[in-house]
Amino acid sequence: MPEKKKFLLRIDPALYDALERWAADEFRSVNAQIEFVLKEALKKAGRFGKAAPPRESSEENP
């Protein structure tokens, strides 16, 4: 398994507390819960799991 990217996340304490409770309900760590939520949001937005569609040019083709 490839090593995961590490980064520092600054987050509102109330948001962290809510994530911590949610993670406990799902038997996940807070880190795993954040990764799960982000992955689901990216899938819903069509931005995860496949290449981005080509950007359309603003110029008209002659």
JSON list of C-alpha atoms in Angstrom, two decimals:
[
{"chain": "A", "resi": 1, "resn": "MET", "atom": "CA", "xyz": [0.00, 0.00, 0.00]},
{"chain": "A", "resi": 2, "resn": "PRO", "atom": "CA", "xyz": [1.43, 3.42, -0.90]},
{"chain": "A", "resi": 3, "resn": "GLU", "atom": "CA", "xyz": [2.34, 5.76, 1.93]},
{"chain": "A", "resi": 4, "resn": "LYS", "atom": "CA", "xyz": [-0.33, 8.33, 2.68]},
{"chain": "A", "resi": 5, "resn": "LYS", "atom": "CA", "xyz": [0.30, 12.06, 2.29]},
{"chain": "A", "resi": 6, "resn": "LYS", "atom": "CA", "xyz": [0.69, 13.85, 5.63]},
{"chain": "A", "resi": 7, "resn": "PHE", "atom": "CA", "xyz": [-0.37, 17.43, 6.24]},
{"chain": "A", "resi": 8, "resn": "LEU", "atom": "CA", "xyz": [-1.37, 19.72, 9.09]},
{"chain": "A", "resi": 9, "resn": "LEU", "atom": "CA", "xyz": [-5.06, 20.62, 9.34]},
{"chain": "A", "resi": 10, "resn": "ARG", "atom": "CA", "xyz": [-6.27, 23.55, 11.40]},
{"chain": "A", "resi": 11, "resn": "ILE", "atom": "CA", "xyz": [-9.91, 23.05, 12.32]},
{"chain": "A", "resi": 12, "resn": "ASP", "atom": "CA", "xyz": [-12.52, 24.73, 14.50]},
{"chain": "A", "resi": 13, "resn": "PRO", "atom": "CA", "xyz": [-12.72, 22.92, 17.88]},
{"chain": "A", "resi": 14, "resn": "ALA", "atom": "CA", "xyz": [-16.51, 22.50, 17.62]},
{"chain": "A", "resi": 15, "resn": "LEU", "atom": "CA", "xyz": [-16.15, 20.92, 14.18]},
{"chain": "A", "resi": 16, "resn": "TYR", "atom": "CA", "xyz": [-13.45, 18.58, 15.51]},
{"chain": "A", "resi": 17, "resn": "ASP", "atom": "CA", "xyz": [-15.68, 17.56, 18.42]},
{"chain": "A", "resi": 18, "resn": "ALA", "atom": "CA", "xyz": [-18.54, 16.75, 16.05]},
{"chain": "A", "resi": 19, "resn": "LEU", "atom": "CA", "xyz": [-16.19, 14.72, 13.82]},
{"chain": "A", "resi": 20, "resn": "GLU", "atom": "CA", "xyz": [-14.82, 12.91, 16.86]},
{"chain": "A", "resi": 21, "resn": "ARG", "atom": "CA", "xyz": [-18.32, 11.88, 18.00]},
{"chain": "A", "resi": 22, "resn": "TRP", "atom": "CA", "xyz": [-19.29, 10.81, 14.47]},
{"chain": "A", "resi": 23, "resn": "ALA", "atom": "CA", "xyz": [-16.07, 8.80, 14.10]},
{"chain": "A", "resi": 24, "resn": "ALA", "atom": "CA", "xyz": [-16.72, 7.03, 17.40]},
{"chain": "A", "resi": 25, "resn": "ASP", "atom": "CA", "xyz": [-20.25, 6.13, 16.25]},
{"chain": "A", "resi": 26, "resn": "GLU", "atom": "CA", "xyz": [-18.77, 4.62, 13.06]},
{"chain": "A", "resi": 27, "resn": "PHE", "atom": "CA", "xyz": [-15.89, 2.87, 14.90]},
{"chain": "A", "resi": 28, "resn": "ARG", "atom": "CA", "xyz": [-13.31, 4.92, 12.99]},
{"chain": "A", "resi": 29, "resn": "SER", "atom": "CA", "xyz": [-10.48, 7.21, 14.01]},
{"chain": "A", "resi": 30, "resn": "VAL", "atom": "CA", "xyz": [-11.02, 10.92, 13.43]},
{"chain": "A", "resi": 31, "resn": "ASN", "atom": "CA", "xyz": [-8.44, 10.77, 10.64]},
{"chain": "A", "resi": 32, "resn": "ALA", "atom": "CA", "xyz": [-10.24, 7.87, 8.93]},
{"chain": "A", "resi": 33, "resn": "GLN", "atom": "CA", "xyz": [-13.57, 9.67, 9.32]},
{"chain": "A", "resi": 34, "resn": "ILE", "atom": "CA", "xyz": [-12.23, 12.85, 7.70]},
{"chain": "A", "resi": 35, "resn": "GLU", "atom": "CA", "xyz": [-10.78, 10.79, 4.83]},
{"chain": "A", "resi": 36, "resn": "PHE", "atom": "CA", "xyz": [-14.13, 8.95, 4.43]},
{"chain": "A", "resi": 37, "resn": "VAL", "atom": "CA", "xyz": [-16.16, 12.19, 4.38]},
{"chain": "A", "resi": 38, "resn": "LEU", "atom": "CA", "xyz": [-13.81, 13.86, 1.90]},
{"chain": "A", "resi": 39, "resn": "LYS", "atom": "CA", "xyz": [-13.79, 10.82, -0.40]},
{"chain": "A", "resi": 40, "resn": "GLU", "atom": "CA", "xyz": [-17.60, 10.63, -0.39]},
{"chain": "A", "resi": 41, "resn": "ALA", "atom": "CA", "xyz": [-17.88, 14.36, -1.15]},
{"chain": "A", "resi": 42, "resn": "LEU", "atom": "CA", "xyz": [-15.42, 14.02, -4.04]},
{"chain": "A", "resi": 43, "resn": "LYS", "atom": "CA", "xyz": [-17.33, 11.04, -5.46]},
{"chain": "A", "resi": 44, "resn": "LYS", "atom": "CA", "xyz": [-20.62, 12.94, -5.21]},
{"chain": "A", "resi": 45, "resn": "ALA", "atom": "CA", "xyz": [-19.06, 15.90, -7.02]},
{"chain": "A", "resi": 46, "resn": "GLY", "atom": "CA", "xyz": [-17.69, 13.61, -9.74]},
{"chain": "A", "resi": 47, "resn": "ARG", "atom": "CA", "xyz": [-14.11, 14.54, -8.88]},
{"chain": "A", "resi": 48, "resn": "PHE", "atom": "CA", "xyz": [-12.75, 11.22, -7.58]},
{"chain": "A", "resi": 49, "resn": "GLY", "atom": "CA", "xyz": [-11.90, 7.96, -9.27]},
{"chain": "A", "resi": 50, "resn": "LYS", "atom": "CA", "xyz": [-11.61, 9.11, -12.85]},
{"chain": "A", "resi": 51, "resn": "ALA", "atom": "CA", "xyz": [-9.71, 11.64, -14.88]},
{"chain": "A", "resi": 52, "resn": "ALA", "atom": "CA", "xyz": [-11.12, 15.12, -15.06]},
{"chain": "A", "resi": 53, "resn": "PRO", "atom": "CA", "xyz": [-12.99, 15.86, -18.29]},
{"chain": "A", "resi": 54, "resn": "PRO", "atom": "CA", "xyz": [-11.13, 18.04, -20.79]},
{"chain": "A", "resi": 55, "resn": "ARG", "atom": "CA", "xyz": [-11.72, 21.76, -20.40]},
{"chain": "A", "resi": 56, "resn": "GLU", "atom": "CA", "xyz": [-13.66, 23.45, -23.15]},
{"chain": "A", "resi": 57, "resn": "SER", "atom": "CA", "xyz": [-11.93, 26.22, -25.01]},
{"chain": "A", "resi": 58, "resn": "SER", "atom": "CA", "xyz": [-13.56, 29.65, -24.91]},
{"chain": "A", "resi": 59, "resn": "GLU", "atom": "CA", "xyz": [-12.48, 30.17, -28.51]},
{"chain": "A", "resi": 60, "resn": "GLU", "atom": "CA", "xyz": [-14.69, 28.96, -31.33]},
{"chain": "A", "resi": 61, "resn": "ASN", "atom": "CA", "xyz": [-13.15, 26.55, -33.80]},
{"chain": "A", "resi": 62, "resn": "PRO", "atom": "CA", "xyz": [-12.99, 28.01, -37.35]}
]
